[in-house]
XYZ file of C-alpha atoms in Angstrom:
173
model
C 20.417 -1.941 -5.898
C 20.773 1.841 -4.912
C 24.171 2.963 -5.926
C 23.319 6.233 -3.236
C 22.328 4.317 -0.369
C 25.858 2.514 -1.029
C 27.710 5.941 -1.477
C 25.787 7.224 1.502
C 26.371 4.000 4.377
C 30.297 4.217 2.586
C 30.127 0.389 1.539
C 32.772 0.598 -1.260
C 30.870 -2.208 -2.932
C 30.466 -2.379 -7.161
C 27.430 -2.911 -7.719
C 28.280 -4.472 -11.163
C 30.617 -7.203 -9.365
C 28.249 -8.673 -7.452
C 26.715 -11.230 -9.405
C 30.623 -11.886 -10.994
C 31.352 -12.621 -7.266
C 28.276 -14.707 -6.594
C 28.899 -16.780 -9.366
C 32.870 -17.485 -8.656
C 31.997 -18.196 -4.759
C 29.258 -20.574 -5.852
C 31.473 -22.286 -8.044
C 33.911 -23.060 -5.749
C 31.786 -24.699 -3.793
C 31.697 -22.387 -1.079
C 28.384 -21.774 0.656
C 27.264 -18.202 1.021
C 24.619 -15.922 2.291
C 23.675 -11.961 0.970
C 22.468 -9.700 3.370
C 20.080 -7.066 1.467
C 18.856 -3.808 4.032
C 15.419 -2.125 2.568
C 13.943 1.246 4.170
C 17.653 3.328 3.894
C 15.936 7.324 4.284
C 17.006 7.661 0.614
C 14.718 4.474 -1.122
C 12.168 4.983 -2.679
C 9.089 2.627 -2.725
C 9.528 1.622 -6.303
C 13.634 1.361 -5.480
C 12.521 -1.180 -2.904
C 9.969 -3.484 -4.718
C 13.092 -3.249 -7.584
C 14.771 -5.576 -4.823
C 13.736 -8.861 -6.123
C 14.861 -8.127 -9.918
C 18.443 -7.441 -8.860
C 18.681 -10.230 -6.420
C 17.715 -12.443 -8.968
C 19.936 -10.559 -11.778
C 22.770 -10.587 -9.246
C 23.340 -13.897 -8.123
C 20.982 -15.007 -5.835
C 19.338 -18.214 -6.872
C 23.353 -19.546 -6.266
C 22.752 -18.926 -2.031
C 20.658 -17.610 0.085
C 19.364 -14.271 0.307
C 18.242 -12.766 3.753
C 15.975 -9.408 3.459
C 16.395 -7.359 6.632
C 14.745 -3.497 7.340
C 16.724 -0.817 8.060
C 17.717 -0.567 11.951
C 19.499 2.040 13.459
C 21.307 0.533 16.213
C 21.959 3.002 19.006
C 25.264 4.224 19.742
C 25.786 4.232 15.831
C 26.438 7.513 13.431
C 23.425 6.227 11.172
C 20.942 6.256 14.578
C 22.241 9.981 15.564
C 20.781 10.683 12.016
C 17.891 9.043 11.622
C 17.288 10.744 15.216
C 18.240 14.197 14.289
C 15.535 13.840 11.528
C 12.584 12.656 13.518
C 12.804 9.686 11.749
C 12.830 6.655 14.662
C 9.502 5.839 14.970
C 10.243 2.954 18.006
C 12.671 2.488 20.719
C 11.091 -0.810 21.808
C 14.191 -3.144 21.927
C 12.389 -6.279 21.080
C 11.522 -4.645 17.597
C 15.644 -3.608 16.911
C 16.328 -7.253 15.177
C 16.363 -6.466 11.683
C 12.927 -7.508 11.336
C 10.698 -5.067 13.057
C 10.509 -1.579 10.930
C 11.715 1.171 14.106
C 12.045 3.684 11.461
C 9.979 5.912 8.787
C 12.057 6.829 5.429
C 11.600 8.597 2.103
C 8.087 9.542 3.448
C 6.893 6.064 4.337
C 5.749 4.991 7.656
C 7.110 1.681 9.582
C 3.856 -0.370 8.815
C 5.184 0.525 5.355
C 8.884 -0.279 5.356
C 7.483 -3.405 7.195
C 5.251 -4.363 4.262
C 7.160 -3.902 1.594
C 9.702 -6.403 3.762
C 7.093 -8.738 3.280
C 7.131 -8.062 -0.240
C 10.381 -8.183 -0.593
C 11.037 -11.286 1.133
C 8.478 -12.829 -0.417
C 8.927 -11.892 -3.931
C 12.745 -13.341 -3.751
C 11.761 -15.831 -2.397
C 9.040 -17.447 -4.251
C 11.156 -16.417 -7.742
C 13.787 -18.725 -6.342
C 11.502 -21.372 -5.656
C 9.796 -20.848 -9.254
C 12.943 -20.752 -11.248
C 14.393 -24.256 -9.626
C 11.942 -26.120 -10.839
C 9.604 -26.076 -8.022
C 5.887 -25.839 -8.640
C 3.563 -22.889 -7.821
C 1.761 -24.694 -4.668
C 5.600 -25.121 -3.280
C 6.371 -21.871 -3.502
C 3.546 -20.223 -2.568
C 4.661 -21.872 0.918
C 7.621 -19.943 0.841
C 5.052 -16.378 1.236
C 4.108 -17.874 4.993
C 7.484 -17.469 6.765
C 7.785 -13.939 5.694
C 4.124 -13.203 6.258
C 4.226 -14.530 9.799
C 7.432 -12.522 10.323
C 5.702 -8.946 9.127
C 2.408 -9.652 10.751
C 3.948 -10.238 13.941
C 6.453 -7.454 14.082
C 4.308 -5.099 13.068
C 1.408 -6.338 16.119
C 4.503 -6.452 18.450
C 3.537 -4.036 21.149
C 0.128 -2.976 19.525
C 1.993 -0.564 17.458
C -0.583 -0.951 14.592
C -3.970 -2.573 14.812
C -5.181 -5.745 12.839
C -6.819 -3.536 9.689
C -3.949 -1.511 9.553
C -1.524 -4.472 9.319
C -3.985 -6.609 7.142
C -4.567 -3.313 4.513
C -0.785 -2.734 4.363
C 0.198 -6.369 3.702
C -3.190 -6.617 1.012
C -1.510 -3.210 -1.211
C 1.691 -4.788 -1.430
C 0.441 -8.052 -2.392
């Protein structure tokens, strides 16, 4: 939903068309999946928890929605700057899947980015759930795949201890 993180990563995407486009693709028949990054150095917290909002408001209950954290790949222009900041907080290769948070941005630290993931995630998911009819018990199920994927990227390598993951996780929630 941040029109400068688009400017800045020179996607060439309006914003605005996005849910036209969802709609017309899902009415076609055509099956579809939208790829949202969080944790871009120029989000802010409240920019990321505004995720779930324009998902919803932009098509997203017509396909499915994956939520992925920023990851530098190296080799990449966006790595050289995220490493000329002092912002790559990881160069453990099992964490560079688009799950595990490698990187600290806007002044928040990975355990962060990798929270608010889960928040993310979660919060899409669940509103999916809620708004096709589905009842609360059904989609509270839908919180446990994204839980399981923060708590265990974020213990990956003892990077962060249990009450460090489990406090980060509880002030999203």
């Amino acid at each position: 939903p941040n029109k400068l993180t688009h400017r800045t990563l020179g996607k060439g995407i309006n914003l605005d068309h996005v849910g036209t486009a969802a709609r017309l693709v899902a009415g076609s028949g055509m099956q579809f999946t939208k790829f949202l990054i969080i944790g871009h150095s120029d989000e802010s917290r409240e920019e990321i928890l505004a995720y779930p909002d324009f998902a919803l408001s932009h098509g997203t209950n017509l396909q499915k929605t994956k939520v992925f954290v920023m990851t530098p790949y190296p080799g990449t222009e966006l790595a050289e700057e995220y490493v000329e900041k002092g912002s790559v907080t990881s160069f453990d290769w099992d964490l560079y899947n688009n799950f595990g948070a490698v990187v600290e941005a806007h002044g928040m630290s990975s355990l962060e980015l990798q929270s608010l993931l889960f928040a993310v995630s979660a919060g899409i998911a669940v509103s999916v759930r809620l708004g096709k009819g589905h009842t609360l018990t059904g989609a509270e199920v839908r919180l446990l795949e994204p839980l399981f994927v923060a708590v265990r990227m974020a213990r990956m390598g003892d990077r962060f201890s249990r009450h460090e993951v489990a406090t980060a996780l509880m002030d999203v929630l």
